[in-house]
Structure formats: structure tokens, C-alpha cells
Coordinates of C-alpha atoms in Angstrom, one line a residue:
X1 CA -23.2 -20.4 -7.7
X2 CA -25.7 -23.1 -8.2
X3 CA -27.7 -23.2 -11.5
X4 CA -30.4 -20.6 -11.4
X5 CA -28.8 -18.6 -8.6
X6 CA -27.8 -15.0 -9.3
X7 CA -24.1 -14.0 -8.8
X8 CA -22.2 -10.8 -9.0
X9 CA -19.7 -10.6 -11.7
X10 CA -17.5 -7.7 -12.7
X11 CA -16.7 -8.0 -16.4
X12 CA -14.0 -5.9 -18.0
X13 CA -13.6 -6.1 -21.8
X14 CA -10.1 -5.3 -23.1
X15 CA -8.2 -5.7 -26.4
X16 CA -4.9 -4.9 -27.9
X17 CA -6.4 -1.7 -29.1
X18 CA -6.8 -0.6 -25.4
X19 CA -9.6 -0.7 -22.9
X20 CA -12.9 -1.5 -24.5
X21 CA -15.2 0.1 -22.0
X22 CA -15.7 1.1 -18.4
X23 CA -16.4 -1.7 -15.9
X24 CA -19.9 -3.0 -15.4
X25 CA -21.4 -4.7 -12.5
X26 CA -23.6 -7.3 -14.1
X27 CA -26.0 -9.7 -12.5
X28 CA -25.4 -13.0 -14.2
X29 CA -27.7 -16.0 -13.9
X30 CA -26.4 -18.9 -15.9
X31 CA -29.2 -21.3 -16.7
X32 CA -27.3 -22.9 -19.6
X33 CA -24.2 -22.3 -21.7
X34 CA -26.5 -22.4 -24.7
X35 CA -29.0 -19.8 -23.6
X36 CA -30.0 -16.9 -25.8
X37 CA -29.2 -13.4 -24.5
X38 CA -31.7 -10.7 -25.7
X39 CA -30.9 -7.1 -26.4
X40 CA -33.4 -4.4 -27.3
X41 CA -32.7 -0.7 -26.9
X42 CA -36.4 -0.1 -26.6
X43 CA -37.2 -2.7 -23.9
X44 CA -38.9 -1.6 -20.7
X45 CA -38.6 -4.8 -18.7
X46 CA -36.2 -6.0 -16.0
X47 CA -33.1 -5.3 -18.2
X48 CA -31.6 -8.8 -17.5
X49 CA -31.4 -10.2 -21.0
X50 CA -33.6 -13.3 -20.5
X51 CA -36.4 -12.5 -23.0
X52 CA -37.4 -9.8 -25.4
X53 CA -39.6 -8.2 -22.7
X54 CA -36.7 -8.2 -20.2
X55 CA -33.9 -7.6 -22.8
X56 CA -30.8 -5.7 -22.0
X57 CA -31.0 -2.2 -23.5
X58 CA -27.2 -2.1 -23.8
X59 CA -25.3 -4.5 -26.0
X60 CA -22.2 -4.2 -24.0
X61 CA -23.9 -5.8 -21.0
X62 CA -25.0 -8.7 -23.1
X63 CA -21.4 -9.1 -24.4
X64 CA -20.1 -9.0 -20.8
X65 CA -22.5 -11.8 -19.8
X66 CA -21.4 -13.9 -22.7
X67 CA -17.7 -13.2 -22.0
X68 CA -18.0 -15.0 -18.6
X69 CA -19.6 -18.1 -20.1
X70 CA -23.3 -17.4 -19.6
X71 CA -24.6 -17.7 -23.1
X72 CA -23.0 -18.2 -26.5
X73 CA -25.7 -16.6 -28.7
X74 CA -27.0 -13.0 -28.6
X75 CA -30.1 -11.7 -30.4
X76 CA -30.2 -7.9 -31.0
X77 CA -33.4 -6.1 -32.0
X78 CA -33.5 -3.2 -34.5
X79 CA -32.2 0.1 -33.4
X80 CA -28.9 2.0 -33.0
X81 CA -26.2 0.9 -30.5
X82 CA -22.8 2.5 -29.8
X83 CA -19.9 0.9 -27.9
X84 CA -19.4 3.9 -25.6
X85 CA -18.5 7.5 -25.9
X86 CA -14.7 7.1 -25.6
X87 CA -12.7 6.7 -28.8
X88 CA -11.0 3.5 -27.6
X89 CA -14.3 1.8 -26.7
X90 CA -15.5 -1.0 -28.9
X91 CA -17.8 -4.0 -29.1
X92 CA -15.7 -7.1 -28.4
X93 CA -17.4 -10.3 -29.6
X94 CA -16.2 -12.9 -27.1
X95 CA -14.6 -16.1 -28.3
X96 CA -17.1 -18.7 -29.4
X97 CA -20.0 -16.3 -29.3
X98 CA -22.5 -15.7 -32.1
X99 CA -24.2 -12.3 -32.3
X100 CA -27.3 -11.9 -34.5
X101 CA -29.1 -8.7 -35.5
X102 CA -32.1 -7.9 -37.7
X103 CA -34.9 -8.8 -35.2
X104 CA -38.1 -6.8 -34.8
X105 CA -38.1 -7.8 -31.1
X106 CA -40.7 -10.5 -30.9
X107 CA -39.2 -13.5 -32.8
X108 CA -38.9 -17.0 -31.4
X109 CA -36.4 -18.3 -34.0
X110 CA -33.5 -16.8 -36.0
X111 CA -35.3 -17.7 -39.2
X112 CA -38.0 -15.1 -38.5
X113 CA -35.6 -12.1 -38.6
X114 CA -35.1 -9.7 -41.5
X115 CA -31.9 -7.6 -41.3
X116 CA -32.9 -5.6 -44.3
X117 CA -36.2 -4.5 -42.8
X118 CA -35.2 -4.4 -39.1
X119 CA -31.9 -2.6 -39.3
X120 CA -29.6 -3.1 -36.3
X121 CA -26.9 -0.5 -36.4
X122 CA -23.6 -0.5 -34.6
X123 CA -22.2 2.9 -34.9
X124 CA -19.0 4.7 -34.0
X125 CA -20.6 8.1 -34.4
X126 CA -22.7 8.4 -31.3
X127 CA -20.3 11.2 -30.0
X128 CA -18.4 13.9 -31.7
X129 CA -15.2 12.1 -30.9
X130 CA -15.9 8.9 -32.8
X131 CA -14.8 5.3 -31.9
X132 CA -11.6 4.1 -33.5
X133 CA -13.1 0.6 -33.9
X134 CA -16.8 -0.4 -33.8
X135 CA -16.5 -4.2 -33.5
X136 CA -13.6 -6.4 -32.6
X137 CA -13.9 -10.1 -33.3
X138 CA -12.4 -12.9 -31.1
X139 CA -11.6 -16.5 -32.1
X140 CA -14.5 -18.6 -33.4
X141 CA -16.9 -15.6 -33.1
X142 CA -19.6 -14.6 -35.6
X143 CA -21.4 -11.4 -36.4
X144 CA -24.6 -11.7 -38.5
X145 CA -27.3 -9.2 -39.5
X146 CA -25.9 -5.8 -38.6
X147 CA -24.9 -2.5 -40.2
X148 CA -21.5 -1.4 -38.9
X149 CA -20.7 2.2 -39.6
X150 CA -18.8 5.4 -38.9
X151 CA -15.5 4.0 -37.4
X152 CA -12.5 6.2 -37.5
X153 CA -10.2 3.3 -38.3
X154 CA -12.0 -0.1 -38.4
X155 CA -15.6 -1.1 -38.9
X156 CA -14.7 -4.7 -38.0
X157 CA -11.3 -5.8 -36.8
X158 CA -9.7 -9.1 -35.9
X159 CA -6.2 -10.2 -35.1
X160 CA -5.1 -13.8 -34.5
X161 CA -8.7 -14.8 -34.6
X162 CA -10.8 -17.0 -36.9
X163 CA -14.2 -15.4 -37.4
X164 CA -17.3 -15.1 -39.6
X165 CA -19.2 -12.1 -40.8
X166 CA -22.6 -12.7 -42.6
X167 CA -25.6 -10.7 -43.8
X168 CA -23.9 -7.4 -42.7
X169 CA -23.6 -3.9 -44.2
X170 CA -20.2 -2.4 -43.5
X171 CA -20.5 1.1 -44.7
X172 CA -19.0 4.6 -44.3
X173 CA -16.0 3.8 -42.2
X174 CA -13.2 6.3 -42.5
X175 CA -10.4 3.8 -43.2
X176 CA -11.2 0.0 -43.2
X177 CA -14.5 -1.8 -43.6
X178 CA -13.2 -5.1 -42.4
X179 CA -9.5 -5.6 -41.4
X180 CA -8.2 -9.0 -40.3
X181 CA -4.7 -10.4 -39.7
X182 CA -3.4 -13.9 -38.9
X183 CA -6.7 -15.7 -38.9
X184 CA -9.1 -17.6 -41.1
X185 CA -11.9 -15.2 -42.1
X186 CA -15.2 -15.9 -43.9
X187 CA -17.3 -13.0 -45.2
X188 CA -20.7 -14.0 -46.8
X189 CA -23.8 -12.2 -48.0
X190 CA -22.3 -8.8 -47.0
X191 CA -22.4 -5.3 -48.5
X192 CA -19.1 -3.5 -48.0
X193 CA -19.5 0.0 -49.3
X194 CA -18.1 3.6 -49.1
X195 CA -15.2 2.8 -46.8
X196 CA -12.5 5.4 -47.0
X197 CA -9.5 3.2 -47.8
X198 CA -10.1 -0.5 -47.9
X199 CA -13.3 -2.5 -48.3
X200 CA -11.7 -5.8 -47.0
X201 CA -8.0 -6.1 -45.9
X202 CA -6.6 -9.5 -45.0
X203 CA -3.1 -10.5 -44.2
X204 CA -1.2 -13.5 -42.7
X205 CA 0.9 -16.2 -44.2
X206 CA -0.9 -19.6 -44.1
X207 CA -4.3 -18.1 -43.4
X208 CA -7.4 -18.1 -45.6
X209 CA -9.9 -15.4 -46.6
X210 CA -13.3 -16.6 -48.0
X211 CA -15.6 -14.1 -49.7
X212 CA -18.9 -15.3 -51.1
X213 CA -21.9 -13.4 -52.4
X214 CA -20.7 -10.0 -51.3
X215 CA -20.9 -6.5 -52.8
X216 CA -17.6 -4.6 -52.3
X217 CA -18.1 -1.2 -53.9
X218 CA -16.8 2.4 -53.7
X219 CA -13.8 1.8 -51.4
X220 CA -11.3 4.7 -51.6
X221 CA -8.4 2.5 -52.4
X222 CA -8.8 -1.3 -52.8
X223 CA -12.0 -3.2 -52.8
X224 CA -10.1 -6.3 -51.6
X225 CA -6.5 -6.2 -50.4
X226 CA -4.9 -9.6 -49.7
X227 CA -1.3 -10.0 -48.5
X228 CA 0.4 -13.3 -47.9
X229 CA -2.8 -15.2 -47.1
X230 CA -4.9 -17.1 -49.7
X231 CA -8.2 -15.7 -50.9
X232 CA -11.2 -17.5 -52.3
X233 CA -13.6 -15.0 -53.9
X234 CA -16.9 -16.3 -55.3
X235 CA -20.2 -15.0 -56.6
X236 CA -19.3 -11.4 -55.6
X237 CA -19.4 -7.9 -57.1
X238 CA -16.3 -5.7 -56.9
X239 CA -17.1 -2.4 -58.5
X240 CA -16.1 1.3 -58.6
X241 CA -13.3 1.0 -56.1
X242 CA -9.9 2.9 -56.1
X243 CA -10.9 6.4 -57.0
X244 CA -8.8 8.0 -54.2
X245 CA -5.6 9.8 -55.1
X246 CA -3.9 8.4 -58.2
X247 CA -6.1 5.3 -58.3
X248 CA -6.1 1.7 -57.0
X249 CA -7.2 -1.8 -58.1
X250 CA -10.5 -3.6 -57.5
X251 CA -8.7 -6.6 -56.1
X252 CA -5.0 -6.8 -55.1
X253 CA -3.4 -10.1 -54.3
X254 CA 0.2 -10.1 -53.1
X255 CA 2.4 -13.1 -52.2
X256 CA -0.4 -15.6 -51.4
X257 CA 0.6 -18.7 -49.5
X258 CA -1.3 -20.9 -52.0
X259 CA -3.1 -20.5 -55.3
X260 CA -6.0 -18.0 -54.9
X261 CA -9.4 -18.9 -56.4
X262 CA -11.6 -16.3 -58.1
X263 CA -14.7 -17.8 -59.5
X264 CA -18.0 -16.3 -60.8
X265 CA -17.4 -12.7 -60.0
X266 CA -18.4 -9.4 -61.6
X267 CA -15.4 -7.0 -61.4
X268 CA -16.3 -3.8 -63.2
X269 CA -15.7 0.0 -63.3
X270 CA -12.8 0.1 -60.9
X271 CA -10.3 3.0 -61.2
X272 CA -7.3 0.8 -62.2
X273 CA -7.2 -2.8 -63.3
X274 CA -9.8 -5.1 -61.9
X275 CA -7.3 -7.6 -60.5
X276 CA -3.6 -7.0 -59.6
X277 CA -1.4 -10.0 -58.8
X278 CA 2.2 -10.0 -57.4
X279 CA 4.4 -12.8 -56.1
X280 CA 7.8 -11.6 -55.1
X281 CA 9.2 -15.0 -54.2
X282 CA 12.9 -16.0 -54.6
X283 CA 12.2 -18.0 -57.7
X284 CA 12.0 -16.5 -61.2
X285 CA 10.3 -19.5 -62.7
X286 CA 6.8 -18.3 -63.7
X287 CA 5.4 -21.8 -63.4
X288 CA 6.4 -21.9 -59.7
X289 CA 4.2 -18.9 -58.7
X290 CA 0.9 -19.3 -56.8
X291 CA -1.0 -17.9 -59.8
X292 CA -4.7 -17.2 -59.1
X293 CA -7.2 -19.5 -60.7
X294 CA -9.7 -17.1 -62.3
X295 CA -12.8 -18.6 -64.0
X296 CA -16.3 -17.6 -64.9
X297 CA -15.7 -13.9 -64.2
X298 CA -16.7 -10.6 -65.9
X299 CA -13.9 -8.1 -66.0
X300 CA -15.5 -5.1 -67.8
X301 CA -14.4 -1.6 -68.3
X302 CA -12.0 -1.3 -65.4
X303 CA -9.0 1.0 -65.8
X304 CA -11.1 3.4 -67.9
X305 CA -11.2 0.9 -70.7
X306 CA -7.6 -0.1 -70.6
X307 CA -6.1 -3.4 -69.6
X308 CA -8.3 -5.3 -67.1
X309 CA -5.6 -7.2 -65.1
X310 CA -2.0 -6.5 -64.0
X311 CA 0.8 -8.9 -63.1
X312 CA -0.3 -11.6 -65.5
X313 CA -1.6 -12.1 -69.0
X314 CA -5.4 -11.8 -69.4
X315 CA -5.3 -14.0 -72.4
X316 CA -3.5 -17.0 -70.9
X317 CA -4.5 -17.2 -67.2
X318 CA -8.3 -16.6 -66.8
X319 CA -10.7 -19.2 -68.3
X320 CA -14.3 -18.9 -69.4
X321 CA -14.4 -15.2 -68.7
X322 CA -15.8 -12.1 -70.3
X323 CA -12.8 -9.7 -70.4
X324 CA -12.9 -6.2 -71.9
X325 CA -10.3 -5.7 -74.6
X326 CA -9.1 -2.2 -75.5
X327 CA -8.7 -3.4 -79.1
X328 CA -12.5 -4.2 -79.1
X329 CA -13.7 -0.9 -77.6
X330 CA -17.4 -1.4 -78.6
X331 CA -17.5 -4.9 -77.2
X332 CA -18.7 -6.6 -80.3
X333 CA -16.2 -9.6 -80.5
X334 CA -17.6 -12.8 -79.0
X335 CA -15.0 -15.1 -80.5
X336 CA -13.7 -17.5 -78.0
X337 CA -9.9 -17.6 -77.5
X338 CA -7.9 -20.7 -76.5
X339 CA -9.0 -20.2 -72.9
X340 CA -12.6 -19.8 -73.8
X341 CA -12.6 -16.1 -73.0
X342 CA -14.4 -13.4 -75.1
X343 CA -14.3 -9.6 -75.1
X344 CA -17.8 -8.7 -76.2
X345 CA -20.3 -6.7 -74.1
X346 CA -21.5 -8.9 -71.1
X347 CA -25.0 -7.7 -71.6
X348 CA -26.1 -6.0 -68.3
X349 CA -29.8 -5.5 -68.2
X350 CA -29.4 -1.9 -66.8
X351 CA -27.5 1.2 -67.7
X352 CA -27.2 1.8 -64.0
X353 CA -23.7 0.8 -62.6
X354 CA -25.4 0.1 -59.3
X355 CA -27.3 -2.8 -60.8
X356 CA -25.2 -5.4 -62.5
X357 CA -27.8 -8.1 -63.3
X358 CA -27.5 -9.7 -66.6
X359 CA -30.2 -9.4 -69.3
X360 CA -32.2 -12.4 -70.1
X361 CA -30.4 -12.9 -73.4
X362 CA -26.9 -12.0 -72.1
X363 CA -24.0 -13.7 -73.9
X364 CA -22.7 -14.7 -70.5
X365 CA -25.6 -17.1 -70.1
X366 CA -24.4 -20.7 -69.9
X367 CA -20.9 -19.7 -71.0
X368 CA -19.0 -20.6 -67.8
X369 CA -16.9 -23.7 -67.3
X370 CA -19.1 -26.6 -68.4
X371 CA -17.4 -29.0 -65.9
X372 CA -18.0 -26.9 -62.8
X373 CA -20.5 -28.2 -60.3
X374 CA -22.0 -26.6 -57.1
X375 CA -18.9 -27.9 -55.3
X376 CA -16.9 -25.4 -57.4
X377 CA -19.3 -22.4 -57.6
X378 CA -21.7 -22.9 -54.7
X379 CA -25.4 -23.4 -54.4
X380 CA -26.6 -19.9 -55.2
X381 CA -25.6 -16.7 -56.9
X382 CA -25.4 -13.2 -55.5
X383 CA -29.2 -13.0 -55.0
X384 CA -29.8 -16.4 -53.6
X385 CA -31.0 -17.9 -56.9
X386 CA -29.9 -21.3 -58.0
X387 CA -26.3 -21.0 -59.1
X388 CA -26.3 -23.5 -62.0
X389 CA -29.3 -23.4 -64.3
X390 CA -29.6 -25.4 -67.5
X391 CA -26.7 -27.6 -66.4
X392 CA -24.0 -24.9 -66.9
X393 CA -23.0 -21.9 -64.8
X394 CA -23.3 -18.3 -66.1
X395 CA -20.3 -16.0 -66.3
X396 CA -20.3 -13.4 -63.5
X397 CA -21.9 -13.1 -60.1
X398 CA -25.5 -13.3 -61.4
X399 CA -27.2 -16.4 -62.6
X400 CA -30.0 -15.7 -65.0
X401 CA -33.2 -17.4 -63.7
X402 CA -36.8 -17.6 -64.7
X403 CA -39.8 -17.1 -62.5
X404 CA -41.8 -19.5 -64.6
X405 CA -41.1 -22.2 -67.2
X406 CA -39.8 -19.9 -69.9
X407 CA -37.1 -17.4 -69.4
X408 CA -38.1 -14.0 -70.9
X409 CA -37.5 -10.3 -70.5
X410 CA -40.0 -9.9 -67.7
X411 CA -38.0 -12.1 -65.3
X412 CA -35.3 -9.5 -65.1
X413 CA -36.4 -5.9 -65.6
X414 CA -39.4 -3.8 -66.5
X415 CA -39.2 -0.5 -68.4
X416 CA -41.2 1.3 -65.7
X417 CA -38.6 0.4 -63.1
X418 CA -37.1 3.9 -63.3
X419 CA -35.0 3.6 -60.1
X420 CA -33.5 0.1 -61.1
X421 CA -34.4 -1.4 -57.7
X422 CA -36.3 -4.4 -58.9
X423 CA -39.8 -3.3 -57.9
X424 CA -42.5 -1.2 -59.3
X425 CA -44.3 0.6 -56.5
X426 CA -45.4 3.9 -55.1
X427 CA -42.0 5.4 -56.0
X428 CA -42.7 5.0 -59.7
X429 CA -46.3 6.1 -59.3
X430 CA -45.2 9.1 -57.2
X431 CA -42.8 10.1 -60.0
X432 CA -45.7 9.8 -62.5
X433 CA -48.2 11.7 -60.3
X434 CA -45.6 14.5 -59.9
X435 CA -45.5 15.0 -63.6
X436 CA -49.3 14.9 -64.0
X437 CA -50.7 17.4 -66.6
X438 CA -47.2 18.9 -67.3
X439 CA -46.1 19.6 -70.8
X440 CA -42.9 19.6 -72.8
X441 CA -41.2 22.9 -72.3
X442 CA -41.6 23.8 -76.0
X443 CA -45.3 23.3 -76.0
X444 CA -48.1 25.3 -74.3
X445 CA -48.9 24.3 -70.7
X446 CA -47.0 23.9 -67.4
X447 CA -43.5 22.5 -68.0
X448 CA -42.4 22.7 -64.4
X449 CA -42.8 19.0 -63.5
X450 CA -42.2 17.6 -67.0
X451 CA -40.4 14.3 -66.9
X452 CA -39.8 12.6 -70.3
X453 CA -39.7 9.1 -68.7
X454 CA -43.4 9.6 -67.8
X455 CA -44.4 10.4 -71.4
X456 CA -45.5 6.8 -72.1
X457 CA -48.2 7.5 -74.7
X458 CA -46.7 9.3 -77.7
X459 CA -49.9 9.3 -79.9
X460 CA -52.3 12.0 -80.6
X461 CA -52.9 14.7 -78.0
X462 CA -50.8 12.8 -75.4
X463 CA -47.6 13.1 -77.3
X464 CA -46.3 16.2 -75.5
X465 CA -48.4 16.0 -72.3
X466 CA -48.7 13.7 -69.3
X467 CA -52.4 12.9 -69.2
X468 CA -54.9 10.1 -69.2
X469 CA -53.3 8.5 -72.2
X470 CA -50.0 8.1 -70.3
X471 CA -51.8 6.9 -67.2
X472 CA -53.5 4.2 -69.3
X473 CA -50.2 2.9 -70.4
X474 CA -48.8 3.1 -66.8
X475 CA -51.8 1.0 -65.7
X476 CA -51.9 -1.3 -68.7
X477 CA -51.9 -5.0 -67.8
X478 CA -52.2 -3.9 -64.3
X479 CA -52.1 -7.4 -62.6
X480 CA -48.8 -8.2 -64.4
X481 CA -47.1 -4.9 -63.8
X482 CA -48.2 -3.3 -60.5
X483 CA -47.2 -5.3 -57.5
X484 CA -44.7 -7.1 -59.7
X485 CA -41.2 -8.1 -58.7
X486 CA -38.1 -9.3 -60.5
X487 CA -37.1 -12.9 -59.9
X488 CA -33.7 -11.9 -58.4
X489 CA -35.4 -9.4 -56.1
X490 CA -37.8 -12.0 -54.9
X491 CA -34.9 -14.4 -54.3
X492 CA -33.3 -11.8 -52.0
X493 CA -36.4 -11.5 -50.0
X494 CA -36.8 -15.3 -49.7
X495 CA -33.5 -15.6 -48.0
X496 CA -35.3 -14.9 -44.8
X497 CA -38.8 -16.0 -43.8
X498 CA -40.5 -12.7 -44.3
X499 CA -44.0 -11.8 -43.2
X500 CA -46.1 -10.1 -45.9
X501 CA -44.9 -6.6 -46.5
X502 CA -47.3 -3.7 -46.7
X503 CA -47.8 -2.4 -50.3
X504 CA -46.6 1.1 -49.6
X505 CA -43.1 1.7 -48.4
X506 CA -42.0 -1.8 -47.3
X507 CA -41.0 -3.2 -50.6
X508 CA -43.5 -6.0 -51.3
X509 CA -44.6 -4.3 -54.4
X510 CA -43.5 -5.7 -57.7
X511 CA -41.6 -7.6 -60.3
X512 CA -40.0 -6.4 -63.5
X513 CA -39.1 -7.2 -67.1
X514 CA -35.8 -7.1 -68.8
X515 CA -34.4 -4.7 -71.4
X516 CA -32.4 -5.9 -74.4
X517 CA -28.6 -6.3 -74.0
X518 CA -27.0 -2.9 -73.3
X519 CA -25.2 -1.9 -76.4
X520 CA -23.2 0.9 -75.0
X521 CA -20.3 0.5 -72.5
X522 CA -21.0 4.0 -71.1
X523 CA -22.0 4.2 -67.5
X524 CA -25.4 5.8 -67.6
X525 CA -26.6 7.3 -64.3
X526 CA -29.8 5.9 -63.0
X527 CA -32.9 8.1 -63.5
X528 CA -33.2 10.1 -60.3
X529 CA -36.5 9.0 -58.7
X530 CA -37.6 10.5 -55.4
X531 CA -40.3 8.9 -53.3
X532 CA -43.1 11.3 -52.6
X533 CA -44.3 12.0 -49.1
X534 CA -47.4 9.8 -48.5
X535 CA -49.6 12.9 -47.9
X536 CA -48.4 14.5 -51.2
X537 CA -48.9 11.2 -53.0
X538 CA -52.4 10.9 -51.6
X539 CA -53.2 14.5 -52.8
X540 CA -51.9 13.7 -56.3
X541 CA -53.9 10.5 -56.6
X542 CA -57.1 12.5 -55.6
X543 CA -56.3 15.1 -58.3
X544 CA -56.0 12.4 -60.9
X545 CA -59.2 10.7 -59.8
X546 CA -60.9 14.0 -60.1
X547 CA -59.7 14.3 -63.7
X548 CA -60.8 10.8 -64.5
X549 CA -64.3 11.3 -63.0
X550 CA -64.7 14.5 -65.0
X551 CA -63.7 12.6 -68.2
X552 CA -66.3 9.8 -67.4
X553 CA -69.1 12.4 -67.3
X554 CA -68.0 14.2 -70.5
X555 CA -66.8 11.4 -72.8
X556 CA -68.3 8.1 -74.0
X557 CA -65.3 6.4 -75.6
X558 CA -63.2 3.8 -73.8
X559 CA -65.3 3.9 -70.7
X560 CA -64.3 0.4 -69.6
X561 CA -60.6 1.3 -69.7
X562 CA -61.2 4.5 -67.7
X563 CA -63.3 2.6 -65.1
X564 CA -60.5 0.1 -64.7
X565 CA -58.0 2.9 -64.2
X566 CA -60.3 4.5 -61.7
X567 CA -60.7 1.3 -59.8
X568 CA -56.9 0.8 -59.8
X569 CA -56.3 4.3 -58.3
X570 CA -59.0 3.8 -55.7
X571 CA -57.4 0.6 -54.6
X572 CA -54.0 2.3 -54.5
X573 CA -55.5 5.2 -52.5
X574 CA -57.2 2.8 -50.0
X575 CA -53.9 0.9 -49.5
X576 CA -52.0 4.1 -49.0
X577 CA -54.6 5.4 -46.4
X578 CA -54.6 2.0 -44.6
X579 CA -50.8 2.0 -44.4
X580 CA -50.8 5.6 -43.0
X581 CA -53.4 4.6 -40.4

């Protein structure tokens, strides 16, 4: 057909896993090999994929179009998409095709998207009989900005294919998050979480696996399993993996083709050792093995406080690392050994194992290899902050950065950040308003909603009751606390060109300050904080305003402070009502 002329094309997608889908009859009009194909499950237009208005509503039709050479880039708007209702059906990304999610459905450039805000979900659970594999990658293909979930076997699978996965969440798949064999694979800026067996599995002699700025957590067996191929793992968190059955390692590297590289990672709280290495070559010369190069890493409290690595000596192989030592159970020894490692507490800013940012005064600050440059460790840390600050890299996946000229506690964490998410917003105020006018159980009054974290004013009559004194503390220095955001959280938002977020519910709310270095190595569960329903929150604010108005008419002390609190709550109420409208 001539350019611009429609043609009939019957596209059938297949794979070694079996037929991918039923046949489609798809009208294909190839204007350019470089054209963008649009997909939006909510679109009401012509359903031809040529614009957001006329987007395909089915991702499979867009993939079929790309598979016959009519477009090498697919943009997918927010929503949920399934590959089909048969277990063997899957989304096959054709060779050379790039597929992007995270669009609202009105963007004109990729830089305008926001995968965190506009979630684009590829699911294997659209039917009771789930899909074996949600996505299959082909050679030189790319998947960027999706949540891939609920596969029976593989969230993402590739065999004999080089491919890239970026800005994706691969979560809640029954066996493998990402599984690849005999191909070079790059996984960047991804969260791989709660997968039944393996977070990432990669195998193939002579092939390479690159993992950068990822969170691989809560895999049933291994966070990362590498067999025969050569891994490079940088700036990533590998945490709380291996709790299935008798226990497994955070990272397992077996028989690599070349020397693996493990730089600037935080490997903590895994069931067995953080890193296991095995090389079963024919030689018995230990100098002839492809030993992993481990530098600038935190290996902390894996193996229930036992040894942190297996298959090699933690004292002679890693360099410039913080490595827990069972002989130093309280983590107080910061003496450097011959390899510049120490066993003292790394100084996480939070007691929450879900948040592994370093405190502003962490001993890991500026303690990495002084000769490493961005060529060794990359441009940015796990949040997108500058990777090397003050001319020397920090140990672990997190680089401690300042929002202003001087690094201080308030760049990292705020004591009112009860849910450890990096923002102070309506979630915190909702928790406070729920506790309003409650009393400690041992004192007169209503104890039902008592929450000790809301007891901010421990002087005078406020000591055992949540009242105006506590509200005054909550609102103290309001411009510096409310709508305040941690530097690392802001850096995560800045990775995409985001439009202004609304104050309530969208996350554009705050910053935070840091706590001192965590002294205990105990894993402390995060304070359970539940966001209130907007209607309930509005009702609670009105009740508190009523109490303040009453106090203004009856008392004459501290009027200026009470008027400021009243103005603060009125602004909050107005924003809440505008957001609801």
C-alpha cells in the first residue's frame, strides 16, 4: 500500500510459551516507522491509535500494529489492561519497540508523563484463570512506566532477547517478578516487590544483567538470582527477601562469566546472608575465580544478625563497606579494617524498615571509595539526587543531600512524619484530628482515640490530653512544616516534569526533618497511620475550629497564636473543600 493508504493486516502474536492471543483483523495505516501509537482504555474516538482522542482501547491491537512495522513507540494512558482471558495469552513487546506508560492521556511529550500518579497497570488477574505471563520481551524492546502484576509464573519474561525495563513496578506475581535467559538485560528505576519466588532471575553464560536504582524487596526466595551471567548492581536496595520455607539469600551469584560488580547498595534484613557467591569452576585456585567486586555497600542485619555474606570472606573481599559483625552486636565499632570496612550502625534516619534513607549525620556519609567518580557509581542515587556530594560518595544506595546550603536534620526527616513517607500532609493531620480531645486511658476523659504520637505538648493541662496545646505544637512554624517535603522525596518527584499537585491526596504536601542516628538495630514497625475519608476529615476540622472559636471568646491569653491556628485550619478546610469540588 502507498503511504497514507489503509491496508488489511491479520497479525498473530505467538511465543515459545504458546499462542499469545486470538487473531485480530487490524486496519494499519503506516505514515512513518517512527510514528507514536496511542492506547487509552477510556478513549471514545475512532479506535485507530493515531492520537489520544482516537487511541486504541486495547493494548494488544497497538502491539499488533507495531509488530508489522507500523510504529516503534507506543504510549499507554492510565488504567488497567489485560492480555486476554486465556492463561496462555500475554503481551508480547515486538522487537525494537518501546512501550511507555504513565500518561494521563493528553500529553504531547514523554517528559510530561508521571507513572507514579497515572498508574498504567498490566494485570494477569482479569479472569479467575490467571495469565501465566503478563509481558514477554523481544530483542531490543523496552518497557517503561508500568505496574506489572498478578502473573501465575512471570510478570516479565524474556528468552534470547536483549531488553530494558525502566520506571516499572513489578509486584505480586506468584513466582517470578522478572525472568530472563540468554540476553543482556537492563533494569533501572524499578520496584520489584512481593513476588512469590524470585524478584529478578537472570541466567546465560556470557550475558550481562544491569540493575540500577531499584528496590527489590520481599521476594519469597531470592531478591536477585544470577546464574552464569555477569551482574552489575548499583545504587539499589535489596531488603527483606528469602522468608519462604527454610530461608534464602538477598543476592545469589553463581558461576558468573566475568567478575560481578556490586557498588553502592543497601542490602539489609534478608532472611539469610545478604550476598551468596559460588563459582564451581574446575580450578581450585581462589585467585582464579570471578570474585565479585563489592564496594560502598551497606550489609546490615541480614541472617538475623549472623554472618552477612557466604562463599567469601567479608573482611577481605568487600571494600569501603558498612558490614554488620556478630561480634559487635550493638553496632558501636567504627574502626576501619585493612579494607576500609567498619561494623558500626549505618545510621538510618528511620526505625521503619521500609525507609532506608540515611540520617543527616550518618557515619556512612563520605565514607565510600574516595577514588570513585560518576563513571564508577553513576550520576544519581536511588532517589535521583546527585550521587557524589562533597567530592566523595556515601556508603549505600542513598546519598545524603541538602535542600539548601547547609545539611541539617530537616533535609531528611521530620518528627511529625508518622508514616515515614517523606511528606507531612492530610494523613498526619487526619491522625491528629482523630485523636482530638481524647485522654490517656488512666486519666478522666474519652480514651477511645488516644494516640500517644499526637501528644505533642506535655506541659500543664495538655500533658495527658490532645487539645489546643498539642494543636499549637502541630501548627508551630507552620510555613516550615506544613506543605514541607524531604529533599529525597522532592528529588523523586523531579524525575518527571510534574504539574503542581493538589494539596490534599496527591502528594504535593511537605518536606521533613531528620532524626538522630538510630541507636538500636531492632526493626521497629512504622506507626500505623490511616488517611481519613475527606468528609470525616472535614467534619473533624470543623469540630476543632468550633473549639478554637469558643476559646477565643472565653480566654484572652495567647490570642495571636490562636488566631494563627484558626487561619491555618480555615486554609486547610478551604483547600480540602476545593479539592472535593
